[in-house]
Short mmCIF file of N, CA and C in Angstrom, two decimals:
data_model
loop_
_atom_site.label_atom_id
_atom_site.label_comp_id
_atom_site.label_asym_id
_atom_site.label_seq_id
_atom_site.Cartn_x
_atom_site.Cartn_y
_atom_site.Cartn_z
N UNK I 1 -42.56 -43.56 -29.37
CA UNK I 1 -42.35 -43.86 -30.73
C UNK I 1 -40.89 -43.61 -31.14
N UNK I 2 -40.63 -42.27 -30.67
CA UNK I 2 -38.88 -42.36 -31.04
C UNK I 2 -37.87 -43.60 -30.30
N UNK I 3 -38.66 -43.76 -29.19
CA UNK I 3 -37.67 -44.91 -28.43
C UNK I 3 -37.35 -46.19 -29.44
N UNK I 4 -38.63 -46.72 -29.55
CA UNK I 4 -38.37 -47.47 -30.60
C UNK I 4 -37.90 -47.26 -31.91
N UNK I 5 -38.08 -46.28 -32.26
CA UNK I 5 -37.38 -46.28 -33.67
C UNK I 5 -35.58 -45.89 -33.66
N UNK I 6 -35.22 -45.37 -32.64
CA UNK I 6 -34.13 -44.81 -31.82
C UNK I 6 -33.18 -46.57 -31.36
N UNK I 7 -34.25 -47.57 -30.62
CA UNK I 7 -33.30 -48.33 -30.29
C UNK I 7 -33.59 -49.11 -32.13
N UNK I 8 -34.29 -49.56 -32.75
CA UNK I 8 -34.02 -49.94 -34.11
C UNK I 8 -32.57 -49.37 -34.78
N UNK I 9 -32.87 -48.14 -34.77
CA UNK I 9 -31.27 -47.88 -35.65
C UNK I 9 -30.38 -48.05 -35.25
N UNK I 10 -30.18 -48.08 -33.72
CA UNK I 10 -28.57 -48.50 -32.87
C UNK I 10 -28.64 -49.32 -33.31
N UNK I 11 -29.42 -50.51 -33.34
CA UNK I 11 -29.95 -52.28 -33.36
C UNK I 11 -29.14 -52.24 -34.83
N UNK I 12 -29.75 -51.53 -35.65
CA UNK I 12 -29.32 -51.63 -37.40
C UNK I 12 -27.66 -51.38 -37.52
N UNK I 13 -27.71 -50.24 -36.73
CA UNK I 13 -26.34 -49.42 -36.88
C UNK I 13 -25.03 -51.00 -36.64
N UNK I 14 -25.36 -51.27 -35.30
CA UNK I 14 -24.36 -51.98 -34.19
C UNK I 14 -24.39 -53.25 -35.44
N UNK I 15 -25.56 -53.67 -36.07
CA UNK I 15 -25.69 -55.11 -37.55
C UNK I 15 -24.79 -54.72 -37.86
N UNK I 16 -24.53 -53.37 -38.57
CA UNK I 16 -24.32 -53.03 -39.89
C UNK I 16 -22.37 -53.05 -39.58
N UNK I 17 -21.84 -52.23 -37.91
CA UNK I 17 -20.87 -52.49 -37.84
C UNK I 17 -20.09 -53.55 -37.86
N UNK I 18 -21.44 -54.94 -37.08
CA UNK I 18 -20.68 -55.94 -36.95
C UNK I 18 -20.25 -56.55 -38.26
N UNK I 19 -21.28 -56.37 -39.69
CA UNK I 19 -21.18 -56.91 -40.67
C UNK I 19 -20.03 -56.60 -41.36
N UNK I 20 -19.77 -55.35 -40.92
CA UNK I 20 -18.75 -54.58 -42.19
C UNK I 20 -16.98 -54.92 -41.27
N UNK I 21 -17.40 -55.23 -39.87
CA UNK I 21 -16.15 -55.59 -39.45
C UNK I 21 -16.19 -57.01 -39.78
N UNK I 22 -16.73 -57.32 -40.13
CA UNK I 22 -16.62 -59.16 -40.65
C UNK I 22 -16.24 -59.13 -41.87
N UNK I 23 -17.28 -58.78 -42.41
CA UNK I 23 -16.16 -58.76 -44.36
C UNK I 23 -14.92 -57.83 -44.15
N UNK I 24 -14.44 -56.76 -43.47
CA UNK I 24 -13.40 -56.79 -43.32
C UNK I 24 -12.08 -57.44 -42.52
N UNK I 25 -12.64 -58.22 -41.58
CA UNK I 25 -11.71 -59.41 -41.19
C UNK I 25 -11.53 -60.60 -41.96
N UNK I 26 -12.46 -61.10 -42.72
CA UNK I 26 -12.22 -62.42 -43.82
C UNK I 26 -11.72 -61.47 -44.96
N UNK I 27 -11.81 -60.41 -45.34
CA UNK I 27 -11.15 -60.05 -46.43
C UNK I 27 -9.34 -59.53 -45.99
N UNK I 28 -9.21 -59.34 -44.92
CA UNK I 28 -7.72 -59.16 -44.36
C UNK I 28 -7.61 -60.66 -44.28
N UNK I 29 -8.15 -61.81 -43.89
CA UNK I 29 -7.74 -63.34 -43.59
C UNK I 29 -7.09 -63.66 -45.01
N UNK I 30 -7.91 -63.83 -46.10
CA UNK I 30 -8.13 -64.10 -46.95
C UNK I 30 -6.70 -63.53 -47.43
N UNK I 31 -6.96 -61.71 -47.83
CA UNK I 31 -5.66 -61.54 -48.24
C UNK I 31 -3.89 -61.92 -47.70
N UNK I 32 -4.01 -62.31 -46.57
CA UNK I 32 -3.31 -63.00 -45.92
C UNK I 32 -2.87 -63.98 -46.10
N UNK I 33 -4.17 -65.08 -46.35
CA UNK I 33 -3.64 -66.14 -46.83
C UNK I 33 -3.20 -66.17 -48.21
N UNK I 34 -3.96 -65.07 -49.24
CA UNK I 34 -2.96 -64.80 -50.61
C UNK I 34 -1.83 -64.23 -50.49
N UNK I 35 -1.33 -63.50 -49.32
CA UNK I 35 0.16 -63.05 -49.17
C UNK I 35 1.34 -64.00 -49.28
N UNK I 36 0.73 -64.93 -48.14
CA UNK I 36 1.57 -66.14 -48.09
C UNK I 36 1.59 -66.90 -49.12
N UNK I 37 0.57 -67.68 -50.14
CA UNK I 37 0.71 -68.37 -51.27
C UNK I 37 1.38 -68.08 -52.52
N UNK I 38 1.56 -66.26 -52.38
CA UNK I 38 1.98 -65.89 -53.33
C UNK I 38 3.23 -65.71 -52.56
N UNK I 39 3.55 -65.84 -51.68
CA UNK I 39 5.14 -65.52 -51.02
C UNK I 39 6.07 -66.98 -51.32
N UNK I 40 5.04 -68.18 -51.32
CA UNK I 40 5.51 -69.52 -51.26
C UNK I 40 5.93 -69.40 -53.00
N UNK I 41 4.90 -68.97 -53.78
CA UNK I 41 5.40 -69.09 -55.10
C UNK I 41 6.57 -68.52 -55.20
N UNK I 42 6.88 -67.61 -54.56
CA UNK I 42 8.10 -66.37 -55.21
C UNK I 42 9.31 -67.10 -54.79
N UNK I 43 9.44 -67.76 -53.44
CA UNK I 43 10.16 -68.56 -53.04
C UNK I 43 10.49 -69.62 -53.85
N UNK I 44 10.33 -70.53 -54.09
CA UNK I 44 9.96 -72.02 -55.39
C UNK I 44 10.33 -71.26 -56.53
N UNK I 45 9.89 -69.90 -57.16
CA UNK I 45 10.74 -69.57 -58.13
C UNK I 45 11.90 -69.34 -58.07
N UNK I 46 12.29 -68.38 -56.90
CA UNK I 46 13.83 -67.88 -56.71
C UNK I 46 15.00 -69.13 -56.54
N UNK I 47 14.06 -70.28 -55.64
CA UNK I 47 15.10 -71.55 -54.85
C UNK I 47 15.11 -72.06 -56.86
N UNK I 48 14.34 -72.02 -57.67
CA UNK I 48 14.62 -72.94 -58.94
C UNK I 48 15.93 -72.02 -59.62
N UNK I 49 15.35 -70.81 -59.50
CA UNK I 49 16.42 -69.48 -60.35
C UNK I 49 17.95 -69.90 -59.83
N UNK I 50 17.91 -69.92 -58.49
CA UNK I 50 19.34 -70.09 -57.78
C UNK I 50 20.29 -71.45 -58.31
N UNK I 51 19.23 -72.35 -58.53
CA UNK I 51 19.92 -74.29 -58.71
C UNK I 51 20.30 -73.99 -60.31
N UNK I 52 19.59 -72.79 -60.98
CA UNK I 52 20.32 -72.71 -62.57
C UNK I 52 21.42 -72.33 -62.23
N UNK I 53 21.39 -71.02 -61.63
CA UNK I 53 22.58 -70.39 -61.66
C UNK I 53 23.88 -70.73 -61.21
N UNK I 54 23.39 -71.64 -60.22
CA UNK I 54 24.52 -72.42 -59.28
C UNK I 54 25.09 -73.95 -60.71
N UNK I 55 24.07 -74.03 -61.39
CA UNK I 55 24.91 -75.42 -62.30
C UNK I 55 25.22 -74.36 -63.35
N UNK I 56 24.83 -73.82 -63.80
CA UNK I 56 25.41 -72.91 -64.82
C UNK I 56 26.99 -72.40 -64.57
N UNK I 57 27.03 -71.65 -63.14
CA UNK I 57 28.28 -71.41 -62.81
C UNK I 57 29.29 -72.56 -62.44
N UNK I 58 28.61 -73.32 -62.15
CA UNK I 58 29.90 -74.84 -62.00
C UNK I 58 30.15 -75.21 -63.34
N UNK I 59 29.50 -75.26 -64.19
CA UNK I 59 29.16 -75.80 -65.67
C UNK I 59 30.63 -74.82 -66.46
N UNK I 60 30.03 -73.36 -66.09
CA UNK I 60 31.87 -72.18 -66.48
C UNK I 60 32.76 -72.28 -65.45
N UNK I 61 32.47 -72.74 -64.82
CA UNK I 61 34.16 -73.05 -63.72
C UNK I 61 34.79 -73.80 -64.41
N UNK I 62 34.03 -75.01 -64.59
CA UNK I 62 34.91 -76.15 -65.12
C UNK I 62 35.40 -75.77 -66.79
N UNK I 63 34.61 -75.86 -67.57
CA UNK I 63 34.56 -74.92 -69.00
C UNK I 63 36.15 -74.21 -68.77
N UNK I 64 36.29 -73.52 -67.84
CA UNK I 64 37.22 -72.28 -67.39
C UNK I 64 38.44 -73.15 -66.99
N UNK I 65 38.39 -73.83 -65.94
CA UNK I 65 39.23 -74.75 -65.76
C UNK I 65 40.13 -75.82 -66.96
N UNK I 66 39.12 -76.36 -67.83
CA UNK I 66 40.02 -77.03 -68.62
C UNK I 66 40.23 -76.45 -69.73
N UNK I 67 39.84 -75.08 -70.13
CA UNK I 67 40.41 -73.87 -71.13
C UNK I 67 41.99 -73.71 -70.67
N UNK I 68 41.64 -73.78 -69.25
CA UNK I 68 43.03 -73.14 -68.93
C UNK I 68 44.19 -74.36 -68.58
N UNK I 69 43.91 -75.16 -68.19
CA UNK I 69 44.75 -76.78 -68.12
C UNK I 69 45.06 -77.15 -70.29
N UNK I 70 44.11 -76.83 -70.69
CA UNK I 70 45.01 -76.73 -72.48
C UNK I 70 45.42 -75.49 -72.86
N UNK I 71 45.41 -74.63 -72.27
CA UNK I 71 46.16 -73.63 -72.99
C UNK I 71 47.54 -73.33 -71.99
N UNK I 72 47.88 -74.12 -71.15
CA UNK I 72 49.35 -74.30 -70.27
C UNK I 72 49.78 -75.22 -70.93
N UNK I 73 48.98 -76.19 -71.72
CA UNK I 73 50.08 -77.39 -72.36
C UNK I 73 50.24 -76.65 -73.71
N UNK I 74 49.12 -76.02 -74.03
CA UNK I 74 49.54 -74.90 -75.43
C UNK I 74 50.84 -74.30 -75.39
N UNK I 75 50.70 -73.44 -74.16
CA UNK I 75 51.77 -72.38 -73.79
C UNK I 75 53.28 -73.18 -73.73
N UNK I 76 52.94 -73.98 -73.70
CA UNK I 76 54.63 -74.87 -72.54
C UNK I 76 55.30 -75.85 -74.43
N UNK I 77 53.96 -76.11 -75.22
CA UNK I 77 54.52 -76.50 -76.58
C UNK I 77 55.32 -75.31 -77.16
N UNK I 78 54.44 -74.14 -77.28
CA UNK I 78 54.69 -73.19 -78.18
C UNK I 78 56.19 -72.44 -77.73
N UNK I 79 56.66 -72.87 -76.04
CA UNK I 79 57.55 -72.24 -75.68
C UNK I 79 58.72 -73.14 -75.95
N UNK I 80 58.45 -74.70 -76.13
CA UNK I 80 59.66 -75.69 -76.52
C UNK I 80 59.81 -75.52 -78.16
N UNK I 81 58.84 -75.03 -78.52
CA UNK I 81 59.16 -75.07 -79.78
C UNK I 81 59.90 -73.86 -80.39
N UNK I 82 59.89 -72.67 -79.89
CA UNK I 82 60.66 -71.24 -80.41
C UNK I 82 61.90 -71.24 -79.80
N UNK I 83 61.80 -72.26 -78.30
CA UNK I 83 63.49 -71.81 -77.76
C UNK I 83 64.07 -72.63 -77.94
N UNK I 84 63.70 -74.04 -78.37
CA UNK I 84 64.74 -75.11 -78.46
C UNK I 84 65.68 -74.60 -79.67
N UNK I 85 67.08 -75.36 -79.09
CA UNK I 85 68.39 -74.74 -79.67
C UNK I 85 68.38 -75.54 -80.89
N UNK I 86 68.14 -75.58 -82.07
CA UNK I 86 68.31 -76.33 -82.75
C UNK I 86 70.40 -76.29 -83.80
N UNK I 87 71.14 -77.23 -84.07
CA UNK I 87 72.38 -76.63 -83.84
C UNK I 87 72.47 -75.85 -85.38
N UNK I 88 73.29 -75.38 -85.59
CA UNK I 88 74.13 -74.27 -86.61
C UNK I 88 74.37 -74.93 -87.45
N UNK I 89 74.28 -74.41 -88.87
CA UNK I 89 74.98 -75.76 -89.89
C UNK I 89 76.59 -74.76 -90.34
N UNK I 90 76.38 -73.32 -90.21
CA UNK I 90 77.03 -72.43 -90.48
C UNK I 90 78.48 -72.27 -89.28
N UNK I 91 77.88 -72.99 -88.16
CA UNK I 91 79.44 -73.37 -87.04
C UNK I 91 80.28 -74.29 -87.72
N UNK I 92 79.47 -75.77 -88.06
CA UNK I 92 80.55 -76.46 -88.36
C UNK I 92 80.73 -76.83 -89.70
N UNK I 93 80.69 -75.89 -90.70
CA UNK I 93 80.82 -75.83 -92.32
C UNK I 93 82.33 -75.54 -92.55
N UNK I 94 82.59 -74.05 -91.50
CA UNK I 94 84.40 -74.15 -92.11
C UNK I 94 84.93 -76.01 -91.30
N UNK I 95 84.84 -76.28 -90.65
CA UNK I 95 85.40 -77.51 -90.41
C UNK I 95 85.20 -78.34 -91.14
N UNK I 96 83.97 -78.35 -92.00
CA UNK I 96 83.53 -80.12 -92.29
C UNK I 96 84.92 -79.31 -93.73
N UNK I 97 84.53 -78.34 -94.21
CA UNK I 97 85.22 -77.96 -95.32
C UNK I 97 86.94 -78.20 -95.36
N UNK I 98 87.68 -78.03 -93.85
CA UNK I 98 89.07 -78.26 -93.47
C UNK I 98 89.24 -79.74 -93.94
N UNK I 99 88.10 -80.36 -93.43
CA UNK I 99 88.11 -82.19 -93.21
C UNK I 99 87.79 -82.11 -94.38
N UNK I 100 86.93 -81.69 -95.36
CA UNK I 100 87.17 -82.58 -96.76
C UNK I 100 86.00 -83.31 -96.75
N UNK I 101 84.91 -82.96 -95.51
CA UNK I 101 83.81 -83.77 -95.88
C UNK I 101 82.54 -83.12 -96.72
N UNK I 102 83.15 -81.35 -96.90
CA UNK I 102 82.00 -80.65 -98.01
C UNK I 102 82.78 -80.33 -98.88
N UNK I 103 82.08 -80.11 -100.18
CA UNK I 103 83.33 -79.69 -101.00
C UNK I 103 82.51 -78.36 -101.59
N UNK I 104 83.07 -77.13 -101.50
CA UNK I 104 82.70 -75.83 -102.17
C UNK I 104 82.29 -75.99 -103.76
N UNK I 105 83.51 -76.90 -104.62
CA UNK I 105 83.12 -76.45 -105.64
C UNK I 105 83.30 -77.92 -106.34
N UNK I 106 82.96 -78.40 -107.61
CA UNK I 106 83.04 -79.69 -107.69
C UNK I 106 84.42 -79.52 -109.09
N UNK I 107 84.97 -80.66 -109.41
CA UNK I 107 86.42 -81.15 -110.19
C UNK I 107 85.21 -81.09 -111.35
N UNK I 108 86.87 -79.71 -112.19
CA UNK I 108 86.47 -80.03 -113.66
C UNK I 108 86.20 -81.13 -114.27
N UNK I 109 85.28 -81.70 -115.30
CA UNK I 109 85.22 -83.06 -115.90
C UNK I 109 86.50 -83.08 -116.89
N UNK I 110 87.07 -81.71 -116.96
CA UNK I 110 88.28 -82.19 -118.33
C UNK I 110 89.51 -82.57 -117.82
N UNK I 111 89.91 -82.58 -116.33
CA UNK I 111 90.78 -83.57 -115.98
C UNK I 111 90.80 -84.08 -114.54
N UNK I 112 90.01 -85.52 -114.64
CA UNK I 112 89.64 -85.90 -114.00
C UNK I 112 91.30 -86.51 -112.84
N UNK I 113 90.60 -86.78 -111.77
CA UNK I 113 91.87 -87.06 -110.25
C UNK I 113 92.48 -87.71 -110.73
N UNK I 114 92.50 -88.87 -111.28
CA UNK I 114 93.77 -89.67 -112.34
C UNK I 114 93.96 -89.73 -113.46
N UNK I 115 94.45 -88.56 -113.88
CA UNK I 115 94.70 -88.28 -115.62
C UNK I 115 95.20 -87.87 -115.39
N UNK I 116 96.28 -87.84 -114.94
CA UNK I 116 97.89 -87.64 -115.25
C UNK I 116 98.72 -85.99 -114.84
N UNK I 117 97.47 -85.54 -114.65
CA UNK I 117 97.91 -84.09 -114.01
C UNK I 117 99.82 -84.03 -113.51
N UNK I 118 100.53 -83.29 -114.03
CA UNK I 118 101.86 -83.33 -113.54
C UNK I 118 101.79 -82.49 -112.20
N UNK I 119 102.33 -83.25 -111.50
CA UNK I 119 102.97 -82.58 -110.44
C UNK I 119 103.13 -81.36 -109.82
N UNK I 120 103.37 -80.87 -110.99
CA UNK I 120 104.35 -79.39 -110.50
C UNK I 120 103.30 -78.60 -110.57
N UNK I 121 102.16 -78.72 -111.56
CA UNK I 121 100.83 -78.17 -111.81
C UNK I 121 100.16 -77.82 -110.79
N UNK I 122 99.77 -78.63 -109.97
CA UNK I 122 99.59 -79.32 -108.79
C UNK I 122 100.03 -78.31 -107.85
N UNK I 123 101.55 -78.49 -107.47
CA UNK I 123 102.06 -77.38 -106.83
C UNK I 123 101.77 -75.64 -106.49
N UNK I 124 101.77 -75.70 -108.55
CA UNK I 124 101.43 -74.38 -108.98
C UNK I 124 100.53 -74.10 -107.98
N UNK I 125 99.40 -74.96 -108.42
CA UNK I 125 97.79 -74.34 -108.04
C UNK I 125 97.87 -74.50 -106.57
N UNK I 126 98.22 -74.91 -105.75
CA UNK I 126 98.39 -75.01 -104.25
C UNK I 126 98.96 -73.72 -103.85
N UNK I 127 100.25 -73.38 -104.25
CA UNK I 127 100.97 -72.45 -103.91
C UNK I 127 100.26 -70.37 -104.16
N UNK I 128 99.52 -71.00 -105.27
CA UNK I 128 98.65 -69.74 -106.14
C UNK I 128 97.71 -68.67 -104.85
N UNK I 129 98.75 -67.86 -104.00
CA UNK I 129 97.92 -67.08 -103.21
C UNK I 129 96.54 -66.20 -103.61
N UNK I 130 96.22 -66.44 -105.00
CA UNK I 130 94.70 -65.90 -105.36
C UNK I 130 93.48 -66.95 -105.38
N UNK I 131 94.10 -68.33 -105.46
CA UNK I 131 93.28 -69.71 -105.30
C UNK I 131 92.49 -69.62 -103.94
N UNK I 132 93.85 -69.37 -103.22
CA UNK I 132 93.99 -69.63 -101.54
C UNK I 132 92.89 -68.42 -101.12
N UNK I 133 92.87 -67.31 -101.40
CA UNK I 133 92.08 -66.48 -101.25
C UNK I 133 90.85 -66.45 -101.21
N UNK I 134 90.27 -67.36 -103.25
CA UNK I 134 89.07 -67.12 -102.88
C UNK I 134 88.65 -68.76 -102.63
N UNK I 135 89.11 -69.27 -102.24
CA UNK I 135 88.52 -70.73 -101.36
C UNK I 135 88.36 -69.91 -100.24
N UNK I 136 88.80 -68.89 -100.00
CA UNK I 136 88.92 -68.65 -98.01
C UNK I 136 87.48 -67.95 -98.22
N UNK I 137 87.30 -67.54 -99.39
CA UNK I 137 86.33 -65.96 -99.66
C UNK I 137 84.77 -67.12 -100.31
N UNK I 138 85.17 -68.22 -100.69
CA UNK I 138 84.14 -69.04 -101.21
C UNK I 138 83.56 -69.28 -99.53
N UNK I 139 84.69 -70.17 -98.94
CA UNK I 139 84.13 -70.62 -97.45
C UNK I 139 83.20 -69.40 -96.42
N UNK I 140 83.63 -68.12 -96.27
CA UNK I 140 83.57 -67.20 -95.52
C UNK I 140 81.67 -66.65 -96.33
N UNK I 141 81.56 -66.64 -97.81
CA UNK I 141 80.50 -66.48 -98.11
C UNK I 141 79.34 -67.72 -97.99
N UNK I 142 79.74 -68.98 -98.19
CA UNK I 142 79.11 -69.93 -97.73
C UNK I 142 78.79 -69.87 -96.34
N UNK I 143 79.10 -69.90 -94.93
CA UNK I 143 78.93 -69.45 -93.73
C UNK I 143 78.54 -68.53 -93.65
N UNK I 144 78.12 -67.54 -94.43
CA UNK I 144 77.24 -65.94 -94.41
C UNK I 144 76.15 -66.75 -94.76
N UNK I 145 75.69 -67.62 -96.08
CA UNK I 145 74.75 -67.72 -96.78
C UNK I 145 74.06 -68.93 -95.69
N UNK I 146 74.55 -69.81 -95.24
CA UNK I 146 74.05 -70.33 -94.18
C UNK I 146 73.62 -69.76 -93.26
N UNK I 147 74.47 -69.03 -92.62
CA UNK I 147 73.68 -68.32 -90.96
C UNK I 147 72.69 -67.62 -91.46
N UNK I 148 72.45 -67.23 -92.88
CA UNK I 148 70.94 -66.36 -93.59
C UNK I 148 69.95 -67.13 -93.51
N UNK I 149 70.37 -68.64 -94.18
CA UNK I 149 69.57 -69.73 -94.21
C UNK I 149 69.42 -70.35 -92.93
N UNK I 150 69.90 -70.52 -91.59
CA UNK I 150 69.45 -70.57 -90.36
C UNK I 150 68.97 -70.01 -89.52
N UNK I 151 69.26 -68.49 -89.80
CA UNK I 151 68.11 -67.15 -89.33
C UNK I 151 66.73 -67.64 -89.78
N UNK I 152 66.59 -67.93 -91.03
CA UNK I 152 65.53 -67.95 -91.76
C UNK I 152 64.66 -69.43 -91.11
N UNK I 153 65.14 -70.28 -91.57
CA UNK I 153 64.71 -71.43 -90.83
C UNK I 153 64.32 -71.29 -89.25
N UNK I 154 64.86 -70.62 -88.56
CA UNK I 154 64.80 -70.39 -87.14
C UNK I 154 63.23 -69.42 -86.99
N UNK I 155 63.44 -68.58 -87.76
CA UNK I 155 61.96 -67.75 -87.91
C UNK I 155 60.80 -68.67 -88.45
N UNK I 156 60.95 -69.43 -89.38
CA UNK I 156 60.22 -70.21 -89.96
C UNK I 156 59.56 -71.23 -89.05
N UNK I 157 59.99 -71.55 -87.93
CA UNK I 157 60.10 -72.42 -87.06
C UNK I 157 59.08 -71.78 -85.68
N UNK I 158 59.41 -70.59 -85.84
CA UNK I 158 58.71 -69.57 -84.77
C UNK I 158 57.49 -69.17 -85.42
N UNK I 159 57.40 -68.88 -86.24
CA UNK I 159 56.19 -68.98 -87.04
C UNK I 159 55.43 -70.18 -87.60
N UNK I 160 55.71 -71.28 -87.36
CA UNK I 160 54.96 -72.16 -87.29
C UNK I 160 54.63 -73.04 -85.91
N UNK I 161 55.43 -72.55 -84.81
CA UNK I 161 54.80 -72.82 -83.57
C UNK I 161 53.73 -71.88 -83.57
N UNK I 162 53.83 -70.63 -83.60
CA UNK I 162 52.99 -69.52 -83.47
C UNK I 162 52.02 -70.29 -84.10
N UNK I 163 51.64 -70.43 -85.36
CA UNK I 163 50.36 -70.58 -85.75
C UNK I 163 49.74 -71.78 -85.25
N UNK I 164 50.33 -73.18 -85.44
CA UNK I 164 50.03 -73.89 -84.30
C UNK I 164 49.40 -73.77 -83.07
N UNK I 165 49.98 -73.27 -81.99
CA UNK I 165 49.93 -72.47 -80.83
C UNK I 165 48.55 -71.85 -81.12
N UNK I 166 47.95 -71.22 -82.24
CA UNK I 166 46.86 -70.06 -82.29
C UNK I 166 45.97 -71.22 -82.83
N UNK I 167 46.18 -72.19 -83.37
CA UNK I 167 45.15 -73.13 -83.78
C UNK I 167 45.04 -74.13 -82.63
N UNK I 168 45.68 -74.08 -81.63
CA UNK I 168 45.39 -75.15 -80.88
C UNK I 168 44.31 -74.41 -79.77
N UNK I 169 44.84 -72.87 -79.84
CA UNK I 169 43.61 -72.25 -78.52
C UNK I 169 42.27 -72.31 -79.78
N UNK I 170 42.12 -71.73 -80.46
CA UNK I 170 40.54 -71.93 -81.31
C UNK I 170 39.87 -73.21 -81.00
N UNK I 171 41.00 -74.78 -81.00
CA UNK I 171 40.44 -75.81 -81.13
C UNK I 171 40.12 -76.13 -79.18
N UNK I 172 41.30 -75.76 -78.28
CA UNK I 172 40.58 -75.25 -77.29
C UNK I 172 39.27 -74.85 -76.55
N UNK I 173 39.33 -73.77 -77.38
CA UNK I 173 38.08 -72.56 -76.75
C UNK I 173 36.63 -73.42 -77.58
N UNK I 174 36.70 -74.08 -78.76
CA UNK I 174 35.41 -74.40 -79.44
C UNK I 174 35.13 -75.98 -79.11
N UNK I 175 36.02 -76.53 -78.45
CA UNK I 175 35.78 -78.11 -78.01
C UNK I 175 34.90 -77.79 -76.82
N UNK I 176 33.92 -79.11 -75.92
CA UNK I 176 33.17 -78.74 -74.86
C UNK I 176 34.14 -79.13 -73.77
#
């Protein structure tokens, strides 16, 4: 009686191993084959993640590239525009003034170039070393008041490349 009931439970036992090593081999298959499907997904996500990142970064190369191809033609305006020599009006003022082509001060209306002015009058006032003086002192402050007024203009000039120059990178940087 024990024999038989003895080989029954090996009989049950040896079922019971084979069963439980079977659901545990289709359940290792199985998870296996979910290793891989879910490995294929992760892949297909990463290869999509990579093709953004890769046009995204060509997308700021270029972006980067022609930021920087307009702000060298920026740079190269803003630099013709502050250093160019523009000329002096204050160099050639005592000359034009020698030549007679500026005149400091303008002719009384009460006696005009042909009314009869005598001569010697004439002389007088030529000869008059305090005339002579301040024509020299009229000319010498006129050529001060110019090179003020060409300082000025010259800054004026630098300051409006400058701002230029700063409006052309904004229009730059915000164009596509």
């Amino acid at each position: 009686m024990f024999g038989t009931l003895t080989a029954k439970l090996i009989t049950w036992g040896v079922v019971g191993v084979l069963i439980t090593a079977g659901l545990l081999y289709f359940h290792h298959s199985a998870y296996l084959k979910g290793e891989a499907h879910v490995q294929a997904q992760w892949d297909a996500i990463k290869a999509s993640q990579a093709a953004v990142a890769i046009a995204a970064s060509e997308k700021a190369r270029s972006t980067e590239q022609a930021q920087a191809n307009d702000f060298a033609g920026i740079s190269s305006n803003f630099l013709q525009a502050t250093t160019h020599a523009y000329p002096s009006i204050a160099d050639a003022l005592p000359a034009a003034v020698a030549a007679g082509t500026v005149r400091l001060r303008n002719d009384c209306p009460a006696s005009p170039a042909g009314s009869g002015v005598s001569q010697a009058t004439a002389r007088s006032r030529a000869a008059d070393a305090a005339a002579t003086q301040a024509l020299s002192d009229r000319v010498a402050t006129a050529v001060e008041i110019v090179r003020i007024g060409d300082a000025a203009d010259a800054r004026e000039r630098q300051l409006d490349a400058q701002v230029i120059g700063l409006q052309d990178i904004l229009k730059a940087e915000r164009e596509p």
